[in-house]
Amino acid sequence: MTTIAVTDTIRSFTEVESRFGLTRSLDPDFFSEWQQNFEPLTQIEKSTLDRIKHSYLRHINEGFLSEGVVNLLVVSPLLFLANFLDAPFSLRSEEAIEIVDQDLDITYKGRIDALVFKESIWIVLVEAKRSSFSFLVAVPQALTYMMASPNGDFPTYALVTNGDHFMFVKKHGSQYDLSDDFSLFKRSQNELYPVLQILKSLANI
């Protein structure tokens, strides 16, 4: 059996769709979880998110950031604020996964940056990239990792980010869809606000 690294193989939506039989849903209600009327954030949450954004933009001004720094500055604080570090959730970092294609005799291997789960249900899979990396390349890779989910009839959700931009992904069965792109460079508001609101909503699924 041939073993292939996901990061070396899956670099486009066409590749992930053709290899795993996935299709993007055209149903506007398929991924409604990111478009709800969410509970307002507290002032403390907003202040914390403002500090996270300010800190990130200060560091990015000094040059492109590594994947590890993106995780420290943005991803870890978001998971903490969304209560994913508390019971009943469990957190795994650099979780190794394998997807076996028996027909083609291929095993796809990779590592999930952060995996949040409750019992056997994957709630959020976080795929983070360095700031110089287009996060749209990470979305097909995240979809590939979601193929390893043991969720069965339950949907799986992912958050993909390169620090600058954030996008949510939902996979259910052989279909998937994407949220809007939330950018830290948006001047009119701190887009970490809706990102946290969506994460907190997913925590209650």
mmCIF file of C-alpha atoms in Angstrom:
data_model
loop_
_atom_site.group_PDB
_atom_site.id
_atom_site.type_symbol
_atom_site.label_atom_id
_atom_site.label_comp_id
_atom_site.label_asym_id
_atom_site.label_seq_id
_atom_site.Cartn_x
_atom_site.Cartn_y
_atom_site.Cartn_z
ATOM 1 C CA MET A 1 0.000 0.000 0.000
ATOM 2 C CA THR A 2 1.279 3.461 -0.943
ATOM 3 C CA THR A 3 1.491 6.066 1.837
ATOM 4 C CA ILE A 4 1.047 9.734 0.904
ATOM 5 C CA ALA A 5 1.323 12.869 3.049
ATOM 6 C CA VAL A 6 -1.835 14.987 2.891
ATOM 7 C CA THR A 7 0.149 18.238 2.774
ATOM 8 C CA ASP A 8 2.079 17.007 -0.280
ATOM 9 C CA THR A 9 -0.961 15.738 -2.159
ATOM 10 C CA ILE A 10 -4.117 17.735 -1.431
ATOM 11 C CA ARG A 11 -3.737 21.336 -2.580
ATOM 12 C CA SER A 12 -7.056 22.186 -4.224
ATOM 13 C CA PHE A 13 -10.796 21.646 -3.916
ATOM 14 C CA THR A 14 -10.743 19.671 -7.170
ATOM 15 C CA GLU A 15 -8.242 17.220 -5.680
ATOM 16 C CA VAL A 16 -10.122 16.654 -2.439
ATOM 17 C CA GLU A 17 -13.463 16.314 -4.229
ATOM 18 C CA SER A 18 -12.189 13.843 -6.828
ATOM 19 C CA ARG A 19 -10.195 11.734 -4.371
ATOM 20 C CA PHE A 20 -12.913 11.443 -1.698
ATOM 21 C CA GLY A 21 -16.169 11.931 -3.601
ATOM 22 C CA LEU A 22 -17.039 15.181 -1.838
ATOM 23 C CA THR A 23 -19.303 17.876 -3.288
ATOM 24 C CA ARG A 24 -20.007 21.378 -2.074
ATOM 25 C CA SER A 25 -23.616 21.780 -0.990
ATOM 26 C CA LEU A 26 -25.770 24.291 -2.852
ATOM 27 C CA ASP A 27 -28.381 24.274 -0.085
ATOM 28 C CA PRO A 28 -28.246 27.629 1.767
ATOM 29 C CA ASP A 29 -29.469 25.870 4.919
ATOM 30 C CA PHE A 30 -26.784 23.169 4.847
ATOM 31 C CA PHE A 31 -24.369 25.266 6.903
ATOM 32 C CA SER A 32 -26.643 27.549 8.886
ATOM 33 C CA GLU A 33 -24.637 27.214 12.113
ATOM 34 C CA TRP A 34 -22.408 30.176 11.303
ATOM 35 C CA GLN A 35 -25.319 32.478 10.352
ATOM 36 C CA GLN A 36 -27.452 32.376 13.494
ATOM 37 C CA ASN A 37 -28.501 35.174 15.812
ATOM 38 C CA PHE A 38 -25.851 34.604 18.451
ATOM 39 C CA GLU A 39 -25.847 35.687 22.062
ATOM 40 C CA PRO A 40 -23.946 38.958 22.504
ATOM 41 C CA LEU A 41 -20.407 38.707 23.764
ATOM 42 C CA THR A 42 -19.576 40.095 27.183
ATOM 43 C CA GLN A 43 -17.501 43.240 27.494
ATOM 44 C CA ILE A 44 -14.664 41.166 28.938
ATOM 45 C CA GLU A 45 -14.761 38.851 25.911
ATOM 46 C CA LYS A 46 -14.732 41.810 23.526
ATOM 47 C CA SER A 47 -11.854 43.459 25.362
ATOM 48 C CA THR A 48 -9.873 40.225 25.282
ATOM 49 C CA LEU A 49 -10.508 39.760 21.554
ATOM 50 C CA ASP A 50 -9.449 43.351 20.927
ATOM 51 C CA ARG A 51 -6.173 42.655 22.737
ATOM 52 C CA ILE A 52 -5.655 39.460 20.707
ATOM 53 C CA LYS A 53 -6.208 41.335 17.438
ATOM 54 C CA HIS A 54 -3.936 44.202 18.490
ATOM 55 C CA SER A 55 -1.202 41.789 19.539
ATOM 56 C CA TYR A 56 -1.461 39.786 16.325
ATOM 57 C CA LEU A 57 -1.309 42.862 14.080
ATOM 58 C CA ARG A 58 1.694 44.163 16.021
ATOM 59 C CA HIS A 59 3.565 40.900 15.503
ATOM 60 C CA ILE A 60 2.603 40.578 11.832
ATOM 61 C CA ASN A 61 4.015 44.060 11.224
ATOM 62 C CA GLU A 62 7.396 42.652 12.183
ATOM 63 C CA GLY A 63 7.221 39.938 9.506
ATOM 64 C CA PHE A 64 5.460 36.707 8.583
ATOM 65 C CA LEU A 65 4.586 34.487 11.544
ATOM 66 C CA SER A 66 5.196 30.776 11.922
ATOM 67 C CA GLU A 67 2.374 28.306 12.423
ATOM 68 C CA GLY A 68 3.364 27.923 16.074
ATOM 69 C CA VAL A 69 3.166 31.656 16.720
ATOM 70 C CA VAL A 70 -0.256 31.863 15.004
ATOM 71 C CA ASN A 71 -1.454 29.115 17.340
ATOM 72 C CA LEU A 72 -0.078 30.893 20.423
ATOM 73 C CA LEU A 73 -1.371 34.339 19.528
ATOM 74 C CA VAL A 74 -4.817 33.498 18.188
ATOM 75 C CA VAL A 75 -5.934 29.853 18.128
ATOM 76 C CA SER A 76 -5.223 28.907 21.745
ATOM 77 C CA PRO A 77 -6.926 32.009 23.220
ATOM 78 C CA LEU A 78 -9.988 31.423 21.012
ATOM 79 C CA LEU A 79 -10.329 27.807 22.151
ATOM 80 C CA PHE A 80 -10.000 28.962 25.771
ATOM 81 C CA LEU A 81 -12.662 31.686 25.390
ATOM 82 C CA ALA A 82 -15.018 29.246 23.655
ATOM 83 C CA ASN A 83 -14.738 26.899 26.690
ATOM 84 C CA PHE A 84 -13.331 24.074 24.593
ATOM 85 C CA LEU A 85 -10.624 23.475 27.196
ATOM 86 C CA ASP A 86 -13.205 22.552 29.856
ATOM 87 C CA ALA A 87 -15.282 19.416 30.432
ATOM 88 C CA PRO A 88 -16.891 17.686 28.616
ATOM 89 C CA PHE A 89 -14.412 18.504 25.836
ATOM 90 C CA SER A 90 -10.997 16.982 25.259
ATOM 91 C CA LEU A 91 -8.182 18.554 23.279
ATOM 92 C CA ARG A 92 -5.467 16.890 21.222
ATOM 93 C CA SER A 93 -2.562 18.617 19.495
ATOM 94 C CA GLU A 94 -0.717 17.268 16.447
ATOM 95 C CA GLU A 95 -3.155 14.358 16.296
ATOM 96 C CA ALA A 96 -1.987 11.785 13.732
ATOM 97 C CA ILE A 97 -4.642 10.586 11.293
ATOM 98 C CA GLU A 98 -4.872 8.051 8.486
ATOM 99 C CA ILE A 99 -7.402 7.775 5.678
ATOM 100 C CA VAL A 100 -7.242 4.473 3.807
ATOM 101 C CA ASP A 101 -8.461 4.182 0.204
ATOM 102 C CA GLN A 102 -8.816 0.443 -0.301
ATOM 103 C CA ASP A 103 -9.744 0.789 -3.982
ATOM 104 C CA LEU A 104 -6.551 2.659 -4.890
ATOM 105 C CA ASP A 105 -4.434 0.966 -2.208
ATOM 106 C CA ILE A 106 -3.410 4.358 -0.802
ATOM 107 C CA THR A 107 -3.087 5.593 2.777
ATOM 108 C CA TYR A 108 -3.211 9.351 3.356
ATOM 109 C CA LYS A 109 -1.373 10.464 6.473
ATOM 110 C CA GLY A 110 -1.333 13.797 8.249
ATOM 111 C CA ARG A 111 -1.488 15.618 11.572
ATOM 112 C CA ILE A 112 -4.307 17.786 12.860
ATOM 113 C CA ASP A 113 -3.025 20.957 14.520
ATOM 114 C CA ALA A 114 -5.751 20.940 17.180
ATOM 115 C CA LEU A 115 -8.654 18.556 17.628
ATOM 116 C CA VAL A 116 -11.505 19.275 20.039
ATOM 117 C CA PHE A 117 -13.882 16.409 20.672
ATOM 118 C CA LYS A 118 -16.582 15.218 23.032
ATOM 119 C CA GLU A 119 -16.613 11.460 23.475
ATOM 120 C CA SER A 120 -16.197 10.258 19.867
ATOM 121 C CA ILE A 121 -17.699 13.351 18.268
ATOM 122 C CA TRP A 122 -15.312 15.767 16.576
ATOM 123 C CA ILE A 123 -16.630 19.236 17.314
ATOM 124 C CA VAL A 124 -13.873 21.424 15.902
ATOM 125 C CA LEU A 125 -10.779 20.559 13.961
ATOM 126 C CA VAL A 126 -8.361 23.491 13.701
ATOM 127 C CA GLU A 127 -5.972 23.699 10.764
ATOM 128 C CA ALA A 128 -3.571 26.611 11.188
ATOM 129 C CA LYS A 129 -0.946 27.770 8.726
ATOM 130 C CA ARG A 130 1.871 30.290 8.869
ATOM 131 C CA SER A 131 0.821 33.832 8.006
ATOM 132 C CA SER A 132 2.577 33.750 4.629
ATOM 133 C CA PHE A 133 0.499 30.714 3.602
ATOM 134 C CA SER A 134 -2.795 31.070 1.735
ATOM 135 C CA PHE A 135 -5.395 29.671 4.068
ATOM 136 C CA LEU A 136 -7.468 28.532 1.067
ATOM 137 C CA VAL A 137 -4.862 25.823 0.494
ATOM 138 C CA ALA A 138 -5.466 24.638 4.055
ATOM 139 C CA VAL A 139 -9.232 24.226 3.523
ATOM 140 C CA PRO A 140 -8.949 21.179 1.207
ATOM 141 C CA GLN A 141 -6.412 19.690 3.619
ATOM 142 C CA ALA A 142 -8.805 20.231 6.533
ATOM 143 C CA LEU A 143 -11.561 18.512 4.524
ATOM 144 C CA THR A 144 -9.216 15.567 4.017
ATOM 145 C CA TYR A 145 -8.577 15.320 7.764
ATOM 146 C CA MET A 146 -12.333 15.480 8.355
ATOM 147 C CA MET A 147 -12.645 12.259 6.339
ATOM 148 C CA ALA A 148 -11.026 10.486 9.317
ATOM 149 C CA SER A 149 -13.768 11.629 11.699
ATOM 150 C CA PRO A 150 -15.645 8.856 13.566
ATOM 151 C CA ASN A 151 -18.773 11.040 13.713
ATOM 152 C CA GLY A 152 -20.899 8.718 11.613
ATOM 153 C CA ASP A 153 -24.229 10.461 11.057
ATOM 154 C CA PHE A 154 -23.088 13.631 12.834
ATOM 155 C CA PRO A 155 -21.501 16.587 11.034
ATOM 156 C CA THR A 156 -17.882 17.591 11.580
ATOM 157 C CA TYR A 157 -16.726 21.200 11.784
ATOM 158 C CA ALA A 158 -13.346 22.791 11.160
ATOM 159 C CA LEU A 159 -11.799 26.197 11.665
ATOM 160 C CA VAL A 160 -9.068 27.082 9.204
ATOM 161 C CA THR A 161 -6.808 30.074 9.739
ATOM 162 C CA ASN A 162 -3.471 31.580 8.811
ATOM 163 C CA GLY A 163 -3.859 34.213 11.525
ATOM 164 C CA ASP A 164 -4.941 36.885 9.031
ATOM 165 C CA HIS A 165 -8.101 35.107 7.850
ATOM 166 C CA PHE A 166 -10.558 32.639 9.370
ATOM 167 C CA MET A 167 -13.035 30.300 7.696
ATOM 168 C CA PHE A 168 -15.334 27.595 9.065
ATOM 169 C CA VAL A 169 -15.980 24.329 7.246
ATOM 170 C CA LYS A 170 -18.827 21.870 7.726
ATOM 171 C CA LYS A 171 -18.766 18.318 6.401
ATOM 172 C CA HIS A 172 -21.740 16.005 6.637
ATOM 173 C CA GLY A 173 -21.696 12.773 4.711
ATOM 174 C CA SER A 174 -20.282 13.451 1.258
ATOM 175 C CA GLN A 175 -21.187 17.142 1.281
ATOM 176 C CA TYR A 176 -19.443 20.202 2.651
ATOM 177 C CA ASP A 177 -19.782 23.966 2.705
ATOM 178 C CA LEU A 178 -17.822 27.017 3.833
ATOM 179 C CA SER A 179 -18.556 30.115 5.884
ATOM 180 C CA ASP A 180 -17.606 33.641 4.925
ATOM 181 C CA ASP A 181 -13.999 34.705 5.233
ATOM 182 C CA PHE A 182 -13.399 36.599 8.494
ATOM 183 C CA SER A 183 -10.380 38.904 8.253
ATOM 184 C CA LEU A 184 -8.375 40.622 10.973
ATOM 185 C CA PHE A 185 -7.598 43.372 8.471
ATOM 186 C CA LYS A 186 -11.234 44.496 8.342
ATOM 187 C CA ARG A 187 -11.268 48.041 9.724
ATOM 188 C CA SER A 188 -14.966 48.452 10.554
ATOM 189 C CA GLN A 189 -15.067 45.763 13.252
ATOM 190 C CA ASN A 190 -13.067 43.080 15.001
ATOM 191 C CA GLU A 191 -13.984 39.927 13.103
ATOM 192 C CA LEU A 192 -12.768 37.796 15.978
ATOM 193 C CA TYR A 193 -16.138 38.642 17.553
ATOM 194 C CA PRO A 194 -18.198 36.497 15.128
ATOM 195 C CA VAL A 195 -15.451 33.846 15.076
ATOM 196 C CA LEU A 196 -15.787 33.408 18.841
ATOM 197 C CA GLN A 197 -19.583 33.503 18.661
ATOM 198 C CA ILE A 198 -19.563 30.694 16.101
ATOM 199 C CA LEU A 199 -17.130 28.645 18.179
ATOM 200 C CA LYS A 200 -19.272 29.073 21.298
ATOM 201 C CA SER A 201 -22.330 28.022 19.309
ATOM 202 C CA LEU A 202 -20.572 24.881 18.056
ATOM 203 C CA ALA A 203 -19.653 24.054 21.650
ATOM 204 C CA ASN A 204 -23.367 23.703 22.407
ATOM 205 C CA ILE A 205 -24.152 21.311 19.542
#
